mmCIF file of C-alpha atoms in Angstrom:
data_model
loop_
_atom_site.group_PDB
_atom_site.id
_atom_site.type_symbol
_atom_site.label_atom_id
_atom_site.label_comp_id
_atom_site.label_asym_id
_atom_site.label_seq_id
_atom_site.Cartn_x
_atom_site.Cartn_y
_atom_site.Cartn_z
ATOM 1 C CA UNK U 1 -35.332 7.094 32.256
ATOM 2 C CA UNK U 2 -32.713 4.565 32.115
ATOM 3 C CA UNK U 3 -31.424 4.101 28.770
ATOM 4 C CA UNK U 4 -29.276 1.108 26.797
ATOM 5 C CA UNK U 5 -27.745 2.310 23.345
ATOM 6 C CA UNK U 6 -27.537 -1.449 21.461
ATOM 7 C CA UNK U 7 -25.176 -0.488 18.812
ATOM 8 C CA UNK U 8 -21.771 1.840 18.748
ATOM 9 C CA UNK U 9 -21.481 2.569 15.319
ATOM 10 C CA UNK U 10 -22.597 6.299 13.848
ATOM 11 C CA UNK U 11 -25.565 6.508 14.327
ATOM 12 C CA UNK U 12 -25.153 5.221 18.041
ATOM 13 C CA UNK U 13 -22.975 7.679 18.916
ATOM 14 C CA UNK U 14 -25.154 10.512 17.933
ATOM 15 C CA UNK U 15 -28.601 9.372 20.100
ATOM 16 C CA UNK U 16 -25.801 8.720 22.769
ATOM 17 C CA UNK U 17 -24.877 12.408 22.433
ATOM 18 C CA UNK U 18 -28.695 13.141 22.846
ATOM 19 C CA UNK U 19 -29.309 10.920 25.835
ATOM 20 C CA UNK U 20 -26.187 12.535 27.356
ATOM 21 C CA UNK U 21 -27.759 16.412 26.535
ATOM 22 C CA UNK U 22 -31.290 15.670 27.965
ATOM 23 C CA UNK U 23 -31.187 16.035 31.881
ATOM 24 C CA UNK U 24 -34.471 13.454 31.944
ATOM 25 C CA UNK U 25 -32.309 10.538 30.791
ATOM 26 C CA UNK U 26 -29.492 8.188 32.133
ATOM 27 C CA UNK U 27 -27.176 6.598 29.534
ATOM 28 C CA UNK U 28 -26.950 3.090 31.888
ATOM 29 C CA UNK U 29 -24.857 1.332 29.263
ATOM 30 C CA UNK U 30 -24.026 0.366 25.425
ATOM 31 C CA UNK U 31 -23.740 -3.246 24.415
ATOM 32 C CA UNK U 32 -22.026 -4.035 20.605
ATOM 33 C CA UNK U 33 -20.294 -7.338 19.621
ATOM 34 C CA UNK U 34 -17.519 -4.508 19.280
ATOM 35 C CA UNK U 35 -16.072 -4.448 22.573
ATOM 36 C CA UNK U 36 -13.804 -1.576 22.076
ATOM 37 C CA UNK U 37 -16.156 0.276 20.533
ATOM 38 C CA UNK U 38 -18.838 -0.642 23.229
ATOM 39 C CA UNK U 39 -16.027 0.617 25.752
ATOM 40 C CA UNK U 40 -14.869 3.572 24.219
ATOM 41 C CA UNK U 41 -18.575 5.360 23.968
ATOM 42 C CA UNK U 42 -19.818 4.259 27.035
ATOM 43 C CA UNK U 43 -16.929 6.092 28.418
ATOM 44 C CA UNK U 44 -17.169 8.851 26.771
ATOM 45 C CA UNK U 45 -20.725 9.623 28.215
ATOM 46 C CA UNK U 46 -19.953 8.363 31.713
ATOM 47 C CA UNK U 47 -22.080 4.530 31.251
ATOM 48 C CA UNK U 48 -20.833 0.992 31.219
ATOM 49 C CA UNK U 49 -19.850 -1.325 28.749
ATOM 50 C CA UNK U 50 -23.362 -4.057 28.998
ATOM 51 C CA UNK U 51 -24.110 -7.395 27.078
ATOM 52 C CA UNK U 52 -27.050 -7.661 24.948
ATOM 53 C CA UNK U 53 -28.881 -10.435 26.747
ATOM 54 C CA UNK U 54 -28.316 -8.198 30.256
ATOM 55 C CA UNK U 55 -29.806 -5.536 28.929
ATOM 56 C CA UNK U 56 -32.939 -7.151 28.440
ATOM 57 C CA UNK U 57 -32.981 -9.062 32.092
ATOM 58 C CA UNK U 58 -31.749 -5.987 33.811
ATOM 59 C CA UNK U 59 -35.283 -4.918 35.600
ATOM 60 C CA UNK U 60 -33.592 -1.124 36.084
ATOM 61 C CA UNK U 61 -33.156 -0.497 32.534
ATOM 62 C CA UNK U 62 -36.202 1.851 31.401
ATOM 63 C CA UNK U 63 -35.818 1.587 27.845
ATOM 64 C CA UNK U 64 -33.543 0.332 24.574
ATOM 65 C CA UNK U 65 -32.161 2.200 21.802
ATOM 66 C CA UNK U 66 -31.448 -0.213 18.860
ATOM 67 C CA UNK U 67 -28.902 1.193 16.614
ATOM 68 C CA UNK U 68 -27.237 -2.198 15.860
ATOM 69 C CA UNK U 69 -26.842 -3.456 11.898
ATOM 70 C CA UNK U 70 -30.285 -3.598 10.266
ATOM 71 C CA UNK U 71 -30.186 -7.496 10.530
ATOM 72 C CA UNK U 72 -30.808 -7.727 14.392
ATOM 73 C CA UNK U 73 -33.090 -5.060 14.729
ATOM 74 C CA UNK U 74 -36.038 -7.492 14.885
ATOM 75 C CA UNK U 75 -34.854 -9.491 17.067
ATOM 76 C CA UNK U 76 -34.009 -6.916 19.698
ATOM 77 C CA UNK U 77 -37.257 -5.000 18.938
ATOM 78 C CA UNK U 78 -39.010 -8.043 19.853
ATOM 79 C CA UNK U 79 -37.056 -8.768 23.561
ATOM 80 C CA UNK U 80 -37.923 -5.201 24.234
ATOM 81 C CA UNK U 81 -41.416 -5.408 23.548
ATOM 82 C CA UNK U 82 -41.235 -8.820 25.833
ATOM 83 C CA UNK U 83 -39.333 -7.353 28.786
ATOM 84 C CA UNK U 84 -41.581 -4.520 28.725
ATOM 85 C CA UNK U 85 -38.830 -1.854 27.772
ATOM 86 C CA UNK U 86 -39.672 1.041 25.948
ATOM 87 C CA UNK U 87 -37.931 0.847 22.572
ATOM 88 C CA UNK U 88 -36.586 3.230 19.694
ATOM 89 C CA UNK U 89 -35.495 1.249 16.865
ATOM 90 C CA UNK U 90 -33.741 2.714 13.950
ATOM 91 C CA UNK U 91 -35.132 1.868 10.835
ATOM 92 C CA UNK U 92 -36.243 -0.350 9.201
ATOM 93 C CA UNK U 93 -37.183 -3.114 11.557
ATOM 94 C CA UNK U 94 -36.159 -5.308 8.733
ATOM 95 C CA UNK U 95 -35.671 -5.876 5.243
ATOM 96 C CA UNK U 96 -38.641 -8.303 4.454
ATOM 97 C CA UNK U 97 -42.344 -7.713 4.619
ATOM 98 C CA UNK U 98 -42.965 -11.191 6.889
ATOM 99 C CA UNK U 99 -40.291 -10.897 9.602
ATOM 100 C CA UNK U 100 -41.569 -7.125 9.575
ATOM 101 C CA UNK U 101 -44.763 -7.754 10.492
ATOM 102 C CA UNK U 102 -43.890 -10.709 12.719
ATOM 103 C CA UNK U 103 -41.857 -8.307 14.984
ATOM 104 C CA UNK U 104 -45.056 -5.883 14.543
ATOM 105 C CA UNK U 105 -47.319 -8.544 16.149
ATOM 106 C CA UNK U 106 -44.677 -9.014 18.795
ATOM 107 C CA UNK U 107 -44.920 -5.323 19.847
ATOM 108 C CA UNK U 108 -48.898 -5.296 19.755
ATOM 109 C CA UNK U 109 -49.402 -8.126 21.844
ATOM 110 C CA UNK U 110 -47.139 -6.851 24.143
ATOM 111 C CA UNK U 111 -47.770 -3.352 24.811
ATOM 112 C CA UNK U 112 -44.686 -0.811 25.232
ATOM 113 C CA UNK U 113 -43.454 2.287 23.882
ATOM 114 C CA UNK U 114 -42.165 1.901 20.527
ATOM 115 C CA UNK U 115 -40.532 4.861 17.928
ATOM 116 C CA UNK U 116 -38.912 3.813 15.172
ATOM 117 C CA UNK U 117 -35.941 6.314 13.943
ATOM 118 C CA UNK U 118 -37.832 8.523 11.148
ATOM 119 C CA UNK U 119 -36.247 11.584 12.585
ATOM 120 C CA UNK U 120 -37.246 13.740 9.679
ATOM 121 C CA UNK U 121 -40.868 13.896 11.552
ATOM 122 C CA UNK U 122 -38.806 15.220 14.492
ATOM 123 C CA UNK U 123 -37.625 18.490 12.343
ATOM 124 C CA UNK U 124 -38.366 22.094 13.098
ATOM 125 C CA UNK U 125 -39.092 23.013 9.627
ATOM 126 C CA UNK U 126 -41.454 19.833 8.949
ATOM 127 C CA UNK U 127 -42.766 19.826 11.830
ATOM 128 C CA UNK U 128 -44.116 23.546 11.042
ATOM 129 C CA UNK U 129 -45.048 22.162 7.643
ATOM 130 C CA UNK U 130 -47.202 19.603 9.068
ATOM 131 C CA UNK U 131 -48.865 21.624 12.106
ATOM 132 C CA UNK U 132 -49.819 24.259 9.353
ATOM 133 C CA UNK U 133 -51.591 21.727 6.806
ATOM 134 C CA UNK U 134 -53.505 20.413 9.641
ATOM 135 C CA UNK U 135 -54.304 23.778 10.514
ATOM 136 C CA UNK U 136 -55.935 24.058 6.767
ATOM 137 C CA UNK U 137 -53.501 26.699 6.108
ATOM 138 C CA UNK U 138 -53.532 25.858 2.314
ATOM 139 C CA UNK U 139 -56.860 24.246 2.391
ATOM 140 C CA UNK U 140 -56.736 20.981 1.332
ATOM 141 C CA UNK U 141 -53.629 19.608 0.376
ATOM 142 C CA UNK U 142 -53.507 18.007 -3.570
ATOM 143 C CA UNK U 143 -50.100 17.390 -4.229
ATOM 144 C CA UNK U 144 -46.525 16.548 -2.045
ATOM 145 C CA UNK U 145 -43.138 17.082 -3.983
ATOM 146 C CA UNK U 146 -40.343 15.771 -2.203
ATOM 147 C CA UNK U 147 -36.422 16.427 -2.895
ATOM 148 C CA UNK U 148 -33.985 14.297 -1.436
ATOM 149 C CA UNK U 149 -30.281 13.773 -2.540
ATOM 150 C CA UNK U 150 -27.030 12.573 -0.525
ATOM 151 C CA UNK U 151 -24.122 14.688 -1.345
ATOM 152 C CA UNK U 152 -22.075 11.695 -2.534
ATOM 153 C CA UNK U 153 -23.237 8.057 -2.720
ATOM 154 C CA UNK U 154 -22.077 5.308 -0.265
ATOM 155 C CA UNK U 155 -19.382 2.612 -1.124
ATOM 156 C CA UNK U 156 -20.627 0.304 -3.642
ATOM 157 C CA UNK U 157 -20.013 -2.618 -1.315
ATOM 158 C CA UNK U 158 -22.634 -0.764 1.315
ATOM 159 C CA UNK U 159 -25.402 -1.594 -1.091
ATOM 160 C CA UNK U 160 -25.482 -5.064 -0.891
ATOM 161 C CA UNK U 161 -26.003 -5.037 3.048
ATOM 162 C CA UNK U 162 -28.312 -2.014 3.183
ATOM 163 C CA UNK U 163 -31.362 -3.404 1.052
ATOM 164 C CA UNK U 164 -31.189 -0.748 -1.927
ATOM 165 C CA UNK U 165 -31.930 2.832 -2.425
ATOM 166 C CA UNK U 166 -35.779 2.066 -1.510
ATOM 167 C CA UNK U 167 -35.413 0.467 1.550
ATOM 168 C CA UNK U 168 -32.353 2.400 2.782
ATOM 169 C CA UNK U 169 -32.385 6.178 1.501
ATOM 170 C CA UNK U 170 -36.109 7.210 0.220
ATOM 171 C CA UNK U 171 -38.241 4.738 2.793
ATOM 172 C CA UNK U 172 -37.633 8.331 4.800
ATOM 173 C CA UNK U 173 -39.354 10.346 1.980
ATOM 174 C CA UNK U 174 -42.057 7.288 1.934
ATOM 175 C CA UNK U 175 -43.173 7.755 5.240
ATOM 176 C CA UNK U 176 -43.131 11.337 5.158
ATOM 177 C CA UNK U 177 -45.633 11.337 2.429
ATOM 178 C CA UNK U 178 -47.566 9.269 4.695
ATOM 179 C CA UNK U 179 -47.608 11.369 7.957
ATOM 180 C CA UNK U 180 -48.039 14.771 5.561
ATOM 181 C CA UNK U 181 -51.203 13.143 3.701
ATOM 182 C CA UNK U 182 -52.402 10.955 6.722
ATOM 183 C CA UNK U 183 -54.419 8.996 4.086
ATOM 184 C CA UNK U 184 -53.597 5.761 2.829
ATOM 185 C CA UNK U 185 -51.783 5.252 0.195
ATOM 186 C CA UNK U 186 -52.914 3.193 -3.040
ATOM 187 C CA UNK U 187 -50.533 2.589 -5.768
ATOM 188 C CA UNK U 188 -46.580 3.360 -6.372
ATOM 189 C CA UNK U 189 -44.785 4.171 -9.502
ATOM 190 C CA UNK U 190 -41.213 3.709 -9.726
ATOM 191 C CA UNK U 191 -38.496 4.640 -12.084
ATOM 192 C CA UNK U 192 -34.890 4.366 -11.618
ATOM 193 C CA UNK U 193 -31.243 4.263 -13.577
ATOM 194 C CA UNK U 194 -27.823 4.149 -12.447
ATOM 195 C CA UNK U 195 -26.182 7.575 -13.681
ATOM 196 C CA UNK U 196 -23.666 8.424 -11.028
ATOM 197 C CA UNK U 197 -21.763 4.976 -9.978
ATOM 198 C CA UNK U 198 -21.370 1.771 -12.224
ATOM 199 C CA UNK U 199 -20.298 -0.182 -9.198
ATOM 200 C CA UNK U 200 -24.296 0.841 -7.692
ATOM 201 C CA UNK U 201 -25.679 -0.583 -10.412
ATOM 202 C CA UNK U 202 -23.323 -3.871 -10.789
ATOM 203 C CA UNK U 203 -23.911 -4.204 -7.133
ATOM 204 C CA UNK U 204 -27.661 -4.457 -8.306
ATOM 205 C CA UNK U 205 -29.261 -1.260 -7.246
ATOM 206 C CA UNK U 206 -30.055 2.371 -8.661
ATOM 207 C CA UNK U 207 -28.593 5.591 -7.577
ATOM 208 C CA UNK U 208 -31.169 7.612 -9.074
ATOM 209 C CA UNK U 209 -34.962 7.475 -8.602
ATOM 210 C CA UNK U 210 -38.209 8.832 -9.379
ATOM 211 C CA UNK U 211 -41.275 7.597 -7.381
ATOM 212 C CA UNK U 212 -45.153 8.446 -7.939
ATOM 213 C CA UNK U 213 -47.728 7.502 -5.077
ATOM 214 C CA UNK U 214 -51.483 8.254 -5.383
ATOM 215 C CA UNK U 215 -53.619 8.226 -2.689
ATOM 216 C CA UNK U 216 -56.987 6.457 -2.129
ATOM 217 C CA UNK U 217 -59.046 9.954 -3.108
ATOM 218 C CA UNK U 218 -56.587 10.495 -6.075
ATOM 219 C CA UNK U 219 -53.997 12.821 -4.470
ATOM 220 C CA UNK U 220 -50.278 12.770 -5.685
ATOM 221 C CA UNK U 221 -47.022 12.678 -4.166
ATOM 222 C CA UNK U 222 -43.784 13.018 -6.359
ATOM 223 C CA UNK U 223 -40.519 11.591 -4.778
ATOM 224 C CA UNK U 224 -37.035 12.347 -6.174
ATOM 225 C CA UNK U 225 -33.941 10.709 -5.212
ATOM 226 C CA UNK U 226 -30.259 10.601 -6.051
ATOM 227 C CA UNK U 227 -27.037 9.158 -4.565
ATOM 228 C CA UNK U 228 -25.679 13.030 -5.819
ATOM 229 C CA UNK U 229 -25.905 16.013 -4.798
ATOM 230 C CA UNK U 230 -22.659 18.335 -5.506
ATOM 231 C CA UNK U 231 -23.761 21.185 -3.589
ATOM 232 C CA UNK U 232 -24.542 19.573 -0.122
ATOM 233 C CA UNK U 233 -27.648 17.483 1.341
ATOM 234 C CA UNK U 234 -30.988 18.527 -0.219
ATOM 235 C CA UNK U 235 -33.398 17.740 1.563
ATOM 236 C CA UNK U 236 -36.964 20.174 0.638
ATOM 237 C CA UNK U 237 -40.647 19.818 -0.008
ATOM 238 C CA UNK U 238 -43.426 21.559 -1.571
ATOM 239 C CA UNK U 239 -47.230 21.083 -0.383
ATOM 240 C CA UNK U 240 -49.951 22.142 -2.940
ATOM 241 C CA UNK U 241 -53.299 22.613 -2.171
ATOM 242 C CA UNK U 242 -56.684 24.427 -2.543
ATOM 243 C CA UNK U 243 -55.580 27.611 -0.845
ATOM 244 C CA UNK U 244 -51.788 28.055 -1.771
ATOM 245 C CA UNK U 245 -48.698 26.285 -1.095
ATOM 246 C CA UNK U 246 -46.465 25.658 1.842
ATOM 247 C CA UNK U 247 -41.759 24.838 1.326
ATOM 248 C CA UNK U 248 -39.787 23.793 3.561
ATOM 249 C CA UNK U 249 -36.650 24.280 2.074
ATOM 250 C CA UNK U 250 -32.573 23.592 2.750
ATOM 251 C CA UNK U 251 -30.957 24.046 5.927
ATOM 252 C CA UNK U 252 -27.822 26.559 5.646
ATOM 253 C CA UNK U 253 -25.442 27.117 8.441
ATOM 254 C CA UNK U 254 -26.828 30.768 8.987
ATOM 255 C CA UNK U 255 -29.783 31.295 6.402
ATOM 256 C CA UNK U 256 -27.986 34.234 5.247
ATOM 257 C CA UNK U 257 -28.372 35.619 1.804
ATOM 258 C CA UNK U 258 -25.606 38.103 0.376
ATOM 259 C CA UNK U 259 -26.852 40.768 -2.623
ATOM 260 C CA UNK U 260 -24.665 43.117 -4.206
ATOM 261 C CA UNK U 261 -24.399 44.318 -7.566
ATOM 262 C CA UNK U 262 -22.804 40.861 -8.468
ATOM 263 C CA UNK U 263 -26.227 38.896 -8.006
ATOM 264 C CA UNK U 264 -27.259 36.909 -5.180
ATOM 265 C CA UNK U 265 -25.354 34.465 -2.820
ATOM 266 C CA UNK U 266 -26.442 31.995 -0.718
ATOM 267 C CA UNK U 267 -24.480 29.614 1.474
ATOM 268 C CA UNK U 268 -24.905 25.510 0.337
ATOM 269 C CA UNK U 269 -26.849 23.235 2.371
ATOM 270 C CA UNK U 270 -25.748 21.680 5.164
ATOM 271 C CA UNK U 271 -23.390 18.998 4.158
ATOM 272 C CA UNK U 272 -24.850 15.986 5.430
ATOM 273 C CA UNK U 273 -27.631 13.773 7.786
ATOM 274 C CA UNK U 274 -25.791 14.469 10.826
ATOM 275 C CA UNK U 275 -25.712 17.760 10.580
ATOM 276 C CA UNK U 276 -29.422 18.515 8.695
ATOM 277 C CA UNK U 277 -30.742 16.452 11.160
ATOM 278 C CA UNK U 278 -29.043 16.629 14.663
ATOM 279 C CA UNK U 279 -31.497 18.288 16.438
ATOM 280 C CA UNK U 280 -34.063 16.360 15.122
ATOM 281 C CA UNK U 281 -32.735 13.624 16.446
ATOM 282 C CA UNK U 282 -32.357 15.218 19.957
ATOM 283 C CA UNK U 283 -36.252 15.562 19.864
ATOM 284 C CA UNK U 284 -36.669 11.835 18.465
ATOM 285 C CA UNK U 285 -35.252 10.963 21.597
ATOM 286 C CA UNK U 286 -37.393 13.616 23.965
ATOM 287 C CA UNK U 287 -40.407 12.104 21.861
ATOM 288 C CA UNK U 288 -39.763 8.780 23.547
ATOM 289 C CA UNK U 289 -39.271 9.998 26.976
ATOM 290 C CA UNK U 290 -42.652 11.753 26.511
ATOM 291 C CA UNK U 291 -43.954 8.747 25.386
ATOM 292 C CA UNK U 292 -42.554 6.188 28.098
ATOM 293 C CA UNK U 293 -43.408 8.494 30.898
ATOM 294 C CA UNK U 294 -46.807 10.062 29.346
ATOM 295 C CA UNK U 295 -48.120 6.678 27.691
ATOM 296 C CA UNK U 296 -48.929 8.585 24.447
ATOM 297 C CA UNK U 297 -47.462 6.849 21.222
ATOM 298 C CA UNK U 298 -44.280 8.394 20.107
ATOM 299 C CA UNK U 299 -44.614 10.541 16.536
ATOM 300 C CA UNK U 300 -43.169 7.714 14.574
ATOM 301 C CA UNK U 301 -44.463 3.743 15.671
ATOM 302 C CA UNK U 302 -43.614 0.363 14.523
ATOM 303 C CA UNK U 303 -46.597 0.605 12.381
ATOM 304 C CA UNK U 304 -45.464 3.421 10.397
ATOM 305 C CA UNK U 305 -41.988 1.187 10.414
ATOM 306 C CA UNK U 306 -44.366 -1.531 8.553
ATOM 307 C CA UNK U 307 -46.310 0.707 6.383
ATOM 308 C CA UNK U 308 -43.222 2.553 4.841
ATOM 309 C CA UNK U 309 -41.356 -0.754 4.442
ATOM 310 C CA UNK U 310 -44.507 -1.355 2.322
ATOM 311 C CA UNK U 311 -44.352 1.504 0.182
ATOM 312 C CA UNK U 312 -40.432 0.755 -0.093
ATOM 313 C CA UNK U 313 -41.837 -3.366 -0.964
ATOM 314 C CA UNK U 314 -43.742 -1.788 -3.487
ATOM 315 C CA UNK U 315 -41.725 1.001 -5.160
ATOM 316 C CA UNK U 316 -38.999 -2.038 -6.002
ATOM 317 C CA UNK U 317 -41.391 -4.213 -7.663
ATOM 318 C CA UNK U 318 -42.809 -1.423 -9.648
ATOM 319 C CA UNK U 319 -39.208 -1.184 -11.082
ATOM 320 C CA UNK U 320 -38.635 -3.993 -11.062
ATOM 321 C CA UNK U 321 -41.564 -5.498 -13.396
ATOM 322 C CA UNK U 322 -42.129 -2.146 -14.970
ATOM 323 C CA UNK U 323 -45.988 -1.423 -13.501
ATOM 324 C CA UNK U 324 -47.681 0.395 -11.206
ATOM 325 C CA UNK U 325 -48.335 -1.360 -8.121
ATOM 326 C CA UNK U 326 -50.963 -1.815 -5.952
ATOM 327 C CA UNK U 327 -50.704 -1.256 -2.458
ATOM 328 C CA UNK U 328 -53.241 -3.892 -1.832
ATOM 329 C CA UNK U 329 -50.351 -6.563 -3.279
ATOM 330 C CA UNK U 330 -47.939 -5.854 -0.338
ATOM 331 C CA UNK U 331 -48.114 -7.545 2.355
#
């Protein structure tokens, strides 16, 4: 497969990394408005330096990886889906319910496949999670609990461009209830406060949140959030249900656990995204190929994009106006 990297920021540079590790895909070339940058990782990985509107036109390009700013990932989602590339676009596709689902309609009506960057489906430890509640290893699963906190919030002036702590940090945790439950979800409950940075808050978001979904047949999903985490990157979840309970808990670099007469040690969590999730993101990327070359959808589509942009919609209202909300009223 034949693969353009839009994008040569961060995140870029690790699905570059992937492309480059996985013997069934050719990094062709990386377009960014950031020539240098463009230059200097297309090097790196032995591809060219491309322009946006020739990666589109160029018939031997298999497929596009969008990892541009948030703002153009619509766009570029929907020239894929009309050159008839296969496409993984990191989330979201965009920061508005109706250009969402505009770009959505693109995609259906013209048939490719399309991932969009929820890598946390793509780990080993949810991924076991997951296969053993659809195995009814716990029976039937009644409650979700889901941890996730950064180990130190972003820059206050990253806020303003990444759509708030809803749309950016926890609309991973939001789709994850989804896939876990794989039942629709009805209403969201939202609480949040600023408690770590003023600058978060006089930027207009929270850095701290608590969210509350219910399903359609009454089942309940706790999210928690924070900007804060002084230990590392927490990322765990608990699944309740009829016949006992299943954790995935935090990554350490060697899952050892020290005891002596002192007590008990354990190492911290992994210190960030990039490394919690690296090779996740290796099999986001496999999970394309599979799809582009198998014609299966990929584990994560631009619907679940949509539908965890909703829940994101609808968590910031709920704060917002101090309610419960309806799924029903988004979108």
């Amino acid at each position: 497969m034949n693969l353009a990297i839009i994008g040569a920021g961060r995140i870029a540079r690790v699905h570059a990394a992937a492309a480059h590790a996985d013997p069934r895909i050719h990094l062709r070339c990386v377009a960014d408005i950031a020539a240098d940058a463009a230059d200097q990782l297309a090097a790196e990985y032995g591809a060219v330096r491309g322009e946006v509107d020739a990666v589109f036109d160029d018939p031997a390009i298999d497929a596009v990886l969008i990892a541009s700013s948030t703002a153009t990932h619509a766009d570029f989602l929907e020239r894929a889906a009309r050159a008839g590339k296969a496409v993984l676009c990191e989330k979201p596709i965009a920061l508005d319910i109706e250009r969402t689902r505009a770009a959505v309609d693109v995609v259906n009506a013209n048939p490719v496949a399309c991932a969009l960057g929820f890598n946390r489906r793509h780990d080993a430890q949810f991924r076991a999670l997951k296969s053993q509640l659809d195995a009814g290893r716990i029976g039937r699963l009644e409650t979700l609990t889901i941890i996730s906190r950064d180990p130190a919030p972003p820059p206050a002036e990253y806020v303003g461009t990444s759509g708030g702590l809803f749309f950016d940090m926890m609309i991973h945790d939001l789709d994850m209830a989804r896939w876990l439950f794989d039942e629709p979800i009805a209403s969201v409950t939202a609480a949040g406060s600023v408690l770590i940075d003023p600058a978060i808050g006089e930027a207009g978001d929270v850095d701290t949140a608590m969210v509350t979904l219910v399903t359609e047949s009454q089942r309940l999903c706790h999210i928690q959030n924070s900007r804060r985490a002084v230990y590392g990157y927490d990322q765990r979840i608990e699944a309740f249900g009829s016949g006992g309970m299943l954790q995935a808990v935090n990554e350490t670099e060697t899952r050892l656990r020290t005891t002596t007469e002192a007590g008990q040690t354990e190492e911290t969590p992994k210190h960030f995204f990039l490394e919690r999730y690296g090779a996740a993101y290796a099999r986001e990327l496999s999970d394309l190929y599979d799809a582009w070359s198998g014609g299966a959808p990929p584990t994560a589509t631009h619907a679940d994009g949509y539908e965890a942009l909703r829940l994101a919609a609808a968590a910031a209202r709920s704060l917002a106006e101090n309610r419960t909300v309806a799924l029903s009223e988004i979108g």
